[in-house]
PDB file of C-alpha atoms in Angstrom:
ATOM      1  CA  VAL A   1     245.822  42.623 110.099  1.00  0.00           C
ATOM      2  CA  VAL A   2     247.440  46.097 109.965  1.00  0.00           C
ATOM      3  CA  VAL A   3     245.310  49.198 108.773  1.00  0.00           C
ATOM      4  CA  ASP A   4     246.658  52.321 107.970  1.00  0.00           C
ATOM      5  CA  SER A   5     245.746  55.421 106.100  1.00  0.00           C
ATOM      6  CA  ALA A   6     247.372  56.226 102.889  1.00  0.00           C
ATOM      7  CA  GLU A   7     247.829  59.547 101.765  1.00  0.00           C
ATOM      8  CA  ASP A   8     244.620  59.728  99.977  1.00  0.00           C
ATOM      9  CA  GLU A   9     242.720  59.122 103.188  1.00  0.00           C
ATOM     10  CA  ARG A  10     241.445  55.489 101.798  1.00  0.00           C
ATOM     11  CA  VAL A  11     241.716  52.824 104.866  1.00  0.00           C
ATOM     12  CA  VAL A  12     244.552  50.386 103.582  1.00  0.00           C
ATOM     13  CA  PRO A  13     244.993  46.706 105.030  1.00  0.00           C
ATOM     14  CA  ILE A  14     248.416  45.477 104.889  1.00  0.00           C
ATOM     15  CA  VAL A  15     248.428  41.724 105.403  1.00  0.00           C
ATOM     16  CA  GLU A  16     251.863  40.227 106.315  1.00  0.00           C
ATOM     17  CA  SER A  17     252.507  36.803 106.844  1.00  0.00           C
ATOM     18  CA  ARG A  18     255.017  34.524 109.187  1.00  0.00           C
ATOM     19  CA  VAL A  19     256.342  37.848 111.044  1.00  0.00           C
ATOM     20  CA  GLY A  20     255.560  36.817 114.395  1.00  0.00           C
ATOM     21  CA  VAL A  21     254.110  39.651 116.792  1.00  0.00           C
ATOM     22  CA  ASP A  22     254.881  40.144 120.726  1.00  0.00           C
ATOM     23  CA  GLY A  23     252.897  42.829 121.483  1.00  0.00           C
ATOM     24  CA  VAL A  24     249.868  44.830 120.838  1.00  0.00           C
ATOM     25  CA  ASP A  25     249.796  48.357 122.452  1.00  0.00           C
ATOM     26  CA  ALA A  26     246.911  51.054 122.071  1.00  0.00           C
ATOM     27  CA  ALA A  27     247.525  54.617 122.990  1.00  0.00           C
ATOM     28  CA  ASP A  28     246.400  58.138 121.463  1.00  0.00           C
ATOM     29  CA  ASP A  29     243.938  56.467 118.515  1.00  0.00           C
ATOM     30  CA  ARG A  30     247.173  54.860 117.183  1.00  0.00           C
ATOM     31  CA  VAL A  31     248.235  51.404 117.694  1.00  0.00           C
ATOM     32  CA  HIS A  32     251.875  50.208 118.221  1.00  0.00           C
ATOM     33  CA  LEU A  33     253.154  46.689 117.252  1.00  0.00           C
ATOM     34  CA  ASP A  34     256.552  44.953 118.647  1.00  0.00           C
ATOM     35  CA  THR A  35     257.244  42.270 115.783  1.00  0.00           C
ATOM     36  CA  GLU A  36     260.233  40.084 115.651  1.00  0.00           C
ATOM     37  CA  ASP A  37     261.504  42.538 112.328  1.00  0.00           C
ATOM     38  CA  GLY A  38     260.844  45.166 114.605  1.00  0.00           C
ATOM     39  CA  SER A  39     257.979  48.282 115.395  1.00  0.00           C
ATOM     40  CA  VAL A  40     255.167  49.022 113.701  1.00  0.00           C
ATOM     41  CA  GLU A  41     252.634  51.615 114.122  1.00  0.00           C
ATOM     42  CA  ALA A  42     249.378  51.487 112.555  1.00  0.00           C
ATOM     43  CA  ASP A  43     245.363  53.485 112.897  1.00  0.00           C
ATOM     44  CA  ALA A  44     244.434  50.291 113.675  1.00  0.00           C
ATOM     45  CA  VAL A  45     244.732  46.291 113.805  1.00  0.00           C
ATOM     46  CA  VAL A  46     242.589  43.316 113.682  1.00  0.00           C
ATOM     47  CA  VAL A  47     243.843  40.584 116.107  1.00  0.00           C
ATOM     48  CA  ALA A  48     243.012  37.281 113.885  1.00  0.00           C
ATOM     49  CA  ALA A  49     245.142  34.494 116.079  1.00  0.00           C
ATOM     50  CA  ASP A  50     244.029  31.267 118.037  1.00  0.00           C
ATOM     51  CA  PRO A  51     242.338  32.375 120.887  1.00  0.00           C
ATOM     52  CA  PRO A  52     245.146  31.811 123.950  1.00  0.00           C
ATOM     53  CA  THR A  53     247.481  34.311 121.438  1.00  0.00           C
ATOM     54  CA  ALA A  54     244.938  36.863 120.820  1.00  0.00           C
ATOM     55  CA  LYS A  55     244.170  36.777 124.906  1.00  0.00           C
ATOM     56  CA  ARG A  56     247.923  37.227 125.111  1.00  0.00           C
ATOM     57  CA  LEU A  57     248.175  40.257 122.983  1.00  0.00           C
ATOM     58  CA  THR A  58     244.980  42.043 124.214  1.00  0.00           C
ATOM     59  CA  GLY A  59     244.088  41.019 127.593  1.00  0.00           C
ATOM     60  CA  VAL A  60     240.378  40.450 127.221  1.00  0.00           C
ATOM     61  CA  ASP A  61     239.548  38.202 129.796  1.00  0.00           C
ATOM     62  CA  SER A  62     236.289  37.126 128.092  1.00  0.00           C
ATOM     63  CA  ILE A  63     238.169  35.310 125.027  1.00  0.00           C
ATOM     64  CA  PRO A  64     238.075  31.506 125.971  1.00  0.00           C
ATOM     65  CA  THR A  65     241.376  29.690 126.498  1.00  0.00           C
ATOM     66  CA  GLU A  66     239.983  25.967 127.230  1.00  0.00           C
ATOM     67  CA  GLY A  67     239.301  23.850 124.419  1.00  0.00           C
ATOM     68  CA  ALA A  68     239.994  20.401 122.309  1.00  0.00           C
ATOM     69  CA  GLY A  69     242.973  19.590 119.933  1.00  0.00           C
ATOM     70  CA  VAL A  70     242.954  17.573 117.019  1.00  0.00           C
ATOM     71  CA  VAL A  71     245.453  15.621 115.156  1.00  0.00           C
ATOM     72  CA  THR A  72     245.071  15.133 111.110  1.00  0.00           C
ATOM     73  CA  GLN A  73     246.723  12.604 109.188  1.00  0.00           C
ATOM     74  CA  HIS A  74     246.834  12.515 105.628  1.00  0.00           C
ATOM     75  CA  TYR A  75     247.438   8.909 103.946  1.00  0.00           C
ATOM     76  CA  ARG A  76     248.188   7.225 100.317  1.00  0.00           C
ATOM     77  CA  LEU A  77     245.875   3.983  99.938  1.00  0.00           C
ATOM     78  CA  PRO A  78     246.700   1.507  96.837  1.00  0.00           C
ATOM     79  CA  GLY A  79     243.911   0.395  94.987  1.00  0.00           C
ATOM     80  CA  PRO A  80     240.618   1.317  93.794  1.00  0.00           C
ATOM     81  CA  ALA A  81     238.217   3.323  95.731  1.00  0.00           C
ATOM     82  CA  LEU A  82     236.409   2.654  98.929  1.00  0.00           C
ATOM     83  CA  ASP A  83     232.537   2.139  98.765  1.00  0.00           C
ATOM     84  CA  ALA A  84     232.361   5.045 101.225  1.00  0.00           C
ATOM     85  CA  GLY A  85     232.187   7.283  98.555  1.00  0.00           C
ATOM     86  CA  THR A  86     232.469  11.088  99.595  1.00  0.00           C
ATOM     87  CA  ARG A  87     230.766  10.233 102.891  1.00  0.00           C
ATOM     88  CA  ILE A  88     232.751  10.731 106.241  1.00  0.00           C
ATOM     89  CA  MET A  89     233.310   7.248 108.309  1.00  0.00           C
ATOM     90  CA  LEU A  90     232.572   7.745 111.812  1.00  0.00           C
ATOM     91  CA  ASN A  91     234.678   5.454 114.133  1.00  0.00           C
ATOM     92  CA  ALA A  92     231.862   3.833 116.247  1.00  0.00           C
ATOM     93  CA  GLY A  93     233.898   1.440 117.723  1.00  0.00           C
ATOM     94  CA  ASP A  94     237.042   2.692 118.919  1.00  0.00           C
ATOM     95  CA  ALA A  95     237.844   6.534 119.457  1.00  0.00           C
ATOM     96  CA  ARG A  96     241.488   6.090 117.012  1.00  0.00           C
ATOM     97  CA  PRO A  97     240.761   7.394 114.802  1.00  0.00           C
ATOM     98  CA  ASN A  98     237.616   9.373 115.425  1.00  0.00           C
ATOM     99  CA  THR A  99     236.623   9.629 111.403  1.00  0.00           C
ATOM    100  CA  VAL A 100     238.017   8.872 108.061  1.00  0.00           C
ATOM    101  CA  ALA A 101     237.600  10.536 104.933  1.00  0.00           C
ATOM    102  CA  GLN A 102     238.055   9.830 101.104  1.00  0.00           C
ATOM    103  CA  LEU A 103     239.796  13.012 100.023  1.00  0.00           C
ATOM    104  CA  THR A 104     239.996  12.019  96.247  1.00  0.00           C
ATOM    105  CA  ALA A 105     236.433  10.953  96.367  1.00  0.00           C
ATOM    106  CA  VAL A 106     235.406  14.556  97.412  1.00  0.00           C
ATOM    107  CA  ALA A 107     238.058  16.266  95.022  1.00  0.00           C
ATOM    108  CA  PRO A 108     239.633  13.878  92.275  1.00  0.00           C
ATOM    109  CA  GLU A 109     242.249  16.655  91.395  1.00  0.00           C
ATOM    110  CA  TYR A 110     243.713  16.064  94.861  1.00  0.00           C
ATOM    111  CA  GLY A 111     244.876  12.230  93.346  1.00  0.00           C
ATOM    112  CA  ASP A 112     247.682  11.884  90.600  1.00  0.00           C
ATOM    113  CA  GLY A 113     245.841   9.926  88.202  1.00  0.00           C
ATOM    114  CA  SER A 114     246.593   6.477  89.402  1.00  0.00           C
ATOM    115  CA  ASP A 115     244.302   4.190  90.895  1.00  0.00           C
ATOM    116  CA  ASP A 116     246.301   5.424  94.582  1.00  0.00           C
ATOM    117  CA  GLN A 117     243.531   7.069  97.409  1.00  0.00           C
ATOM    118  CA  LEU A 118     244.411   9.780  99.447  1.00  0.00           C
ATOM    119  CA  LEU A 119     242.476   9.574 102.902  1.00  0.00           C
ATOM    120  CA  VAL A 120     242.405  11.602 106.006  1.00  0.00           C
ATOM    121  CA  ALA A 121     242.154  10.640 109.705  1.00  0.00           C
ATOM    122  CA  SER A 122     240.946  12.946 112.853  1.00  0.00           C
ATOM    123  CA  PHE A 123     242.250  12.010 116.293  1.00  0.00           C
ATOM    124  CA  VAL A 124     240.583  13.719 119.129  1.00  0.00           C
ATOM    125  CA  ASP A 125     240.974  11.201 121.832  1.00  0.00           C
ATOM    126  CA  GLU A 126     243.178  12.291 124.972  1.00  0.00           C
ATOM    127  CA  GLY A 127     246.950  11.494 124.042  1.00  0.00           C
ATOM    128  CA  ALA A 128     246.503  12.317 120.647  1.00  0.00           C
ATOM    129  CA  GLN A 129     249.169  14.999 120.494  1.00  0.00           C
ATOM    130  CA  ASP A 130     251.647  12.590 122.068  1.00  0.00           C
ATOM    131  CA  ARG A 131     251.571   9.705 119.769  1.00  0.00           C
ATOM    132  CA  SER A 132     253.684   8.961 116.995  1.00  0.00           C
ATOM    133  CA  SER A 133     252.956   9.232 113.435  1.00  0.00           C
ATOM    134  CA  GLY A 134     253.677   5.687 113.030  1.00  0.00           C
ATOM    135  CA  ASP A 135     251.135   4.788 115.717  1.00  0.00           C
ATOM    136  CA  LEU A 136     248.643   6.914 114.493  1.00  0.00           C
ATOM    137  CA  ALA A 137     248.731   5.183 111.002  1.00  0.00           C
ATOM    138  CA  SER A 138     248.548   2.048 112.315  1.00  0.00           C
ATOM    139  CA  ASP A 139     245.377   2.944 114.312  1.00  0.00           C
ATOM    140  CA  THR A 140     243.758   3.991 111.134  1.00  0.00           C
ATOM    141  CA  ARG A 141     244.973   0.765 109.441  1.00  0.00           C
ATOM    142  CA  GLU A 142     243.639  -1.249 111.946  1.00  0.00           C
ATOM    143  CA  ALA A 143     240.052   0.291 111.676  1.00  0.00           C
ATOM    144  CA  LEU A 144     239.989   0.167 107.704  1.00  0.00           C
ATOM    145  CA  ALA A 145     240.844  -3.256 108.120  1.00  0.00           C
ATOM    146  CA  SER A 146     237.808  -3.956 110.584  1.00  0.00           C
ATOM    147  CA  TRP A 147     235.568  -2.230 107.932  1.00  0.00           C
ATOM    148  CA  TYR A 148     236.612  -3.639 104.805  1.00  0.00           C
ATOM    149  CA  PRO A 149     238.143  -6.858 105.774  1.00  0.00           C
ATOM    150  CA  GLU A 150     238.445  -8.077 102.203  1.00  0.00           C
ATOM    151  CA  ARG A 151     240.243  -5.272 101.163  1.00  0.00           C
ATOM    152  CA  ASP A 152     244.246  -5.151 101.807  1.00  0.00           C
ATOM    153  CA  VAL A 153     245.107  -2.104 103.865  1.00  0.00           C
ATOM    154  CA  THR A 154     248.636  -2.950 104.676  1.00  0.00           C
ATOM    155  CA  GLY A 155     249.780  -0.876 101.773  1.00  0.00           C
ATOM    156  CA  LEU A 156     248.456   2.538 103.541  1.00  0.00           C
ATOM    157  CA  GLU A 157     251.309   4.915 103.688  1.00  0.00           C
ATOM    158  CA  PRO A 158     251.016   8.198 106.003  1.00  0.00           C
ATOM    159  CA  ILE A 159     252.193  11.348 104.088  1.00  0.00           C
ATOM    160  CA  ALA A 160     251.660  14.017 106.453  1.00  0.00           C
ATOM    161  CA  THR A 161     250.560  14.539 109.977  1.00  0.00           C
ATOM    162  CA  ASP A 162     249.352  17.756 111.236  1.00  0.00           C
ATOM    163  CA  ARG A 163     248.822  18.550 115.168  1.00  0.00           C
ATOM    164  CA  ILE A 164     246.738  21.176 116.313  1.00  0.00           C
ATOM    165  CA  PRO A 165     246.872  21.675 119.975  1.00  0.00           C
ATOM    166  CA  PHE A 166     243.644  24.170 120.149  1.00  0.00           C
ATOM    167  CA  ALA A 167     241.356  23.421 117.402  1.00  0.00           C
ATOM    168  CA  GLN A 168     238.101  23.926 119.084  1.00  0.00           C
ATOM    169  CA  PHE A 169     237.379  26.262 122.219  1.00  0.00           C
ATOM    170  CA  ALA A 170     235.098  24.642 124.552  1.00  0.00           C
ATOM    171  CA  GLN A 171     231.457  25.394 124.699  1.00  0.00           C
ATOM    172  CA  PRO A 172     229.660  24.533 128.060  1.00  0.00           C
ATOM    173  CA  PRO A 173     226.168  25.625 128.484  1.00  0.00           C
ATOM    174  CA  GLY A 174     225.755  29.365 128.533  1.00  0.00           C
ATOM    175  CA  ALA A 175     229.223  29.844 126.494  1.00  0.00           C
ATOM    176  CA  HIS A 176     228.127  31.497 123.934  1.00  0.00           C
ATOM    177  CA  ALA A 177     226.593  34.298 125.673  1.00  0.00           C
ATOM    178  CA  ARG A 178     230.036  35.236 127.326  1.00  0.00           C
ATOM    179  CA  LEU A 179     232.035  35.481 124.082  1.00  0.00           C
ATOM    180  CA  PRO A 180     233.800  38.760 123.285  1.00  0.00           C
ATOM    181  CA  ASP A 181     233.133  41.455 121.049  1.00  0.00           C
ATOM    182  CA  THR A 182     235.196  42.395 118.070  1.00  0.00           C
ATOM    183  CA  ARG A 183     235.760  45.814 120.018  1.00  0.00           C
ATOM    184  CA  ASP A 184     236.455  44.395 123.183  1.00  0.00           C
ATOM    185  CA  PRO A 185     240.052  45.378 122.976  1.00  0.00           C
ATOM    186  CA  ALA A 186     241.219  48.528 123.982  1.00  0.00           C
ATOM    187  CA  GLY A 187     241.985  51.408 121.390  1.00  0.00           C
ATOM    188  CA  PRO A 188     241.918  50.727 118.051  1.00  0.00           C
ATOM    189  CA  VAL A 189     242.339  47.100 118.213  1.00  0.00           C
ATOM    190  CA  TYR A 190     239.649  44.803 117.235  1.00  0.00           C
ATOM    191  CA  LEU A 191     239.345  40.603 117.435  1.00  0.00           C
ATOM    192  CA  ALA A 192     238.573  38.229 114.601  1.00  0.00           C
ATOM    193  CA  GLY A 193     237.904  34.510 115.592  1.00  0.00           C
ATOM    194  CA  ASP A 194     235.233  31.552 115.680  1.00  0.00           C
ATOM    195  CA  TYR A 195     235.330  32.599 119.177  1.00  0.00           C
ATOM    196  CA  THR A 196     233.837  35.789 118.602  1.00  0.00           C
ATOM    197  CA  GLN A 197     230.503  33.970 117.146  1.00  0.00           C
ATOM    198  CA  TRP A 198     230.650  30.360 117.092  1.00  0.00           C
ATOM    199  CA  SER A 199     233.088  27.609 116.712  1.00  0.00           C
ATOM    200  CA  SER A 200     232.981  26.584 113.001  1.00  0.00           C
ATOM    201  CA  ILE A 201     234.317  27.778 109.591  1.00  0.00           C
ATOM    202  CA  GLN A 202     231.283  29.661 109.020  1.00  0.00           C
ATOM    203  CA  GLY A 203     231.497  31.507 112.511  1.00  0.00           C
ATOM    204  CA  ALA A 204     235.415  32.162 111.908  1.00  0.00           C
ATOM    205  CA  LEU A 205     234.502  33.955 108.167  1.00  0.00           C
ATOM    206  CA  GLN A 206     231.419  35.928 110.064  1.00  0.00           C
ATOM    207  CA  SER A 207     234.361  37.143 112.433  1.00  0.00           C
ATOM    208  CA  GLY A 208     236.076  38.357 109.907  1.00  0.00           C
ATOM    209  CA  ARG A 209     233.581  40.434 108.207  1.00  0.00           C
ATOM    210  CA  VAL A 210     232.388  42.012 111.322  1.00  0.00           C
ATOM    211  CA  ALA A 211     235.920  43.056 112.027  1.00  0.00           C
ATOM    212  CA  ALA A 212     236.336  44.547 108.865  1.00  0.00           C
ATOM    213  CA  GLU A 213     232.894  46.436 109.206  1.00  0.00           C
ATOM    214  CA  ALA A 214     234.060  47.502 112.831  1.00  0.00           C
ATOM    215  CA  VAL A 215     237.190  49.104 111.486  1.00  0.00           C
ATOM    216  CA  ASP A 216     235.725  50.473 108.102  1.00  0.00           C
ATOM    217  CA  ALA A 217     232.849  52.349 110.451  1.00  0.00           C
ATOM    218  CA  ASP A 218     235.563  53.350 113.414  1.00  0.00           C
ATOM    219  CA  GLN A 219     237.992  54.983 110.588  1.00  0.00           C
ATOM    220  CA  SER A 220     235.468  56.529 108.431  1.00  0.00           C
ATOM    221  CA  ASP A 221     234.424  58.634 111.381  1.00  0.00           C
TER     222      ASP A 221
END
């Protein structure tokens, strides 16, 4: 997020997606960005990226770069809903998949109006990133067959696979006391990400609020 002052001295955030950033350099109360579309200068910049990228762009050593990945696979399952309802099904017998959830039970509007169900499974085991979509679907099919032996799940169809190599930063004892502050980068550069708070959606949202408040306070001085 690039922040620059308008002619009437209001602080104006500029959000432009799908433009790669190669470098962030703060000097003389301004920030210079090197992007794949050229150079940009601004009064302030909020670096809201994954931890490894944020550390590369800002040089803040306390940004955690060790973490765990996840693979999420989405499916269509012919037939009526499973009796799990809105509950998350945790695989207690095997790590593949780790969990399965029935999306059409949680949000029926995701469905197409037919009896088909939309399911999603998560894989966090070592090697999940490298397994084929077909192998992942087979794992989920086997798990569902063991949980619902009376149900025919051979028609389970994978429709999308998302591979996230860095999904959650490592949190050994004492990790939260070492997390960076939103103002840790040099100059008017700010950090936003769950790694400045705690690893969760709530932590990510809170970090955005903290970064916005910091920019507003500093630019108002």
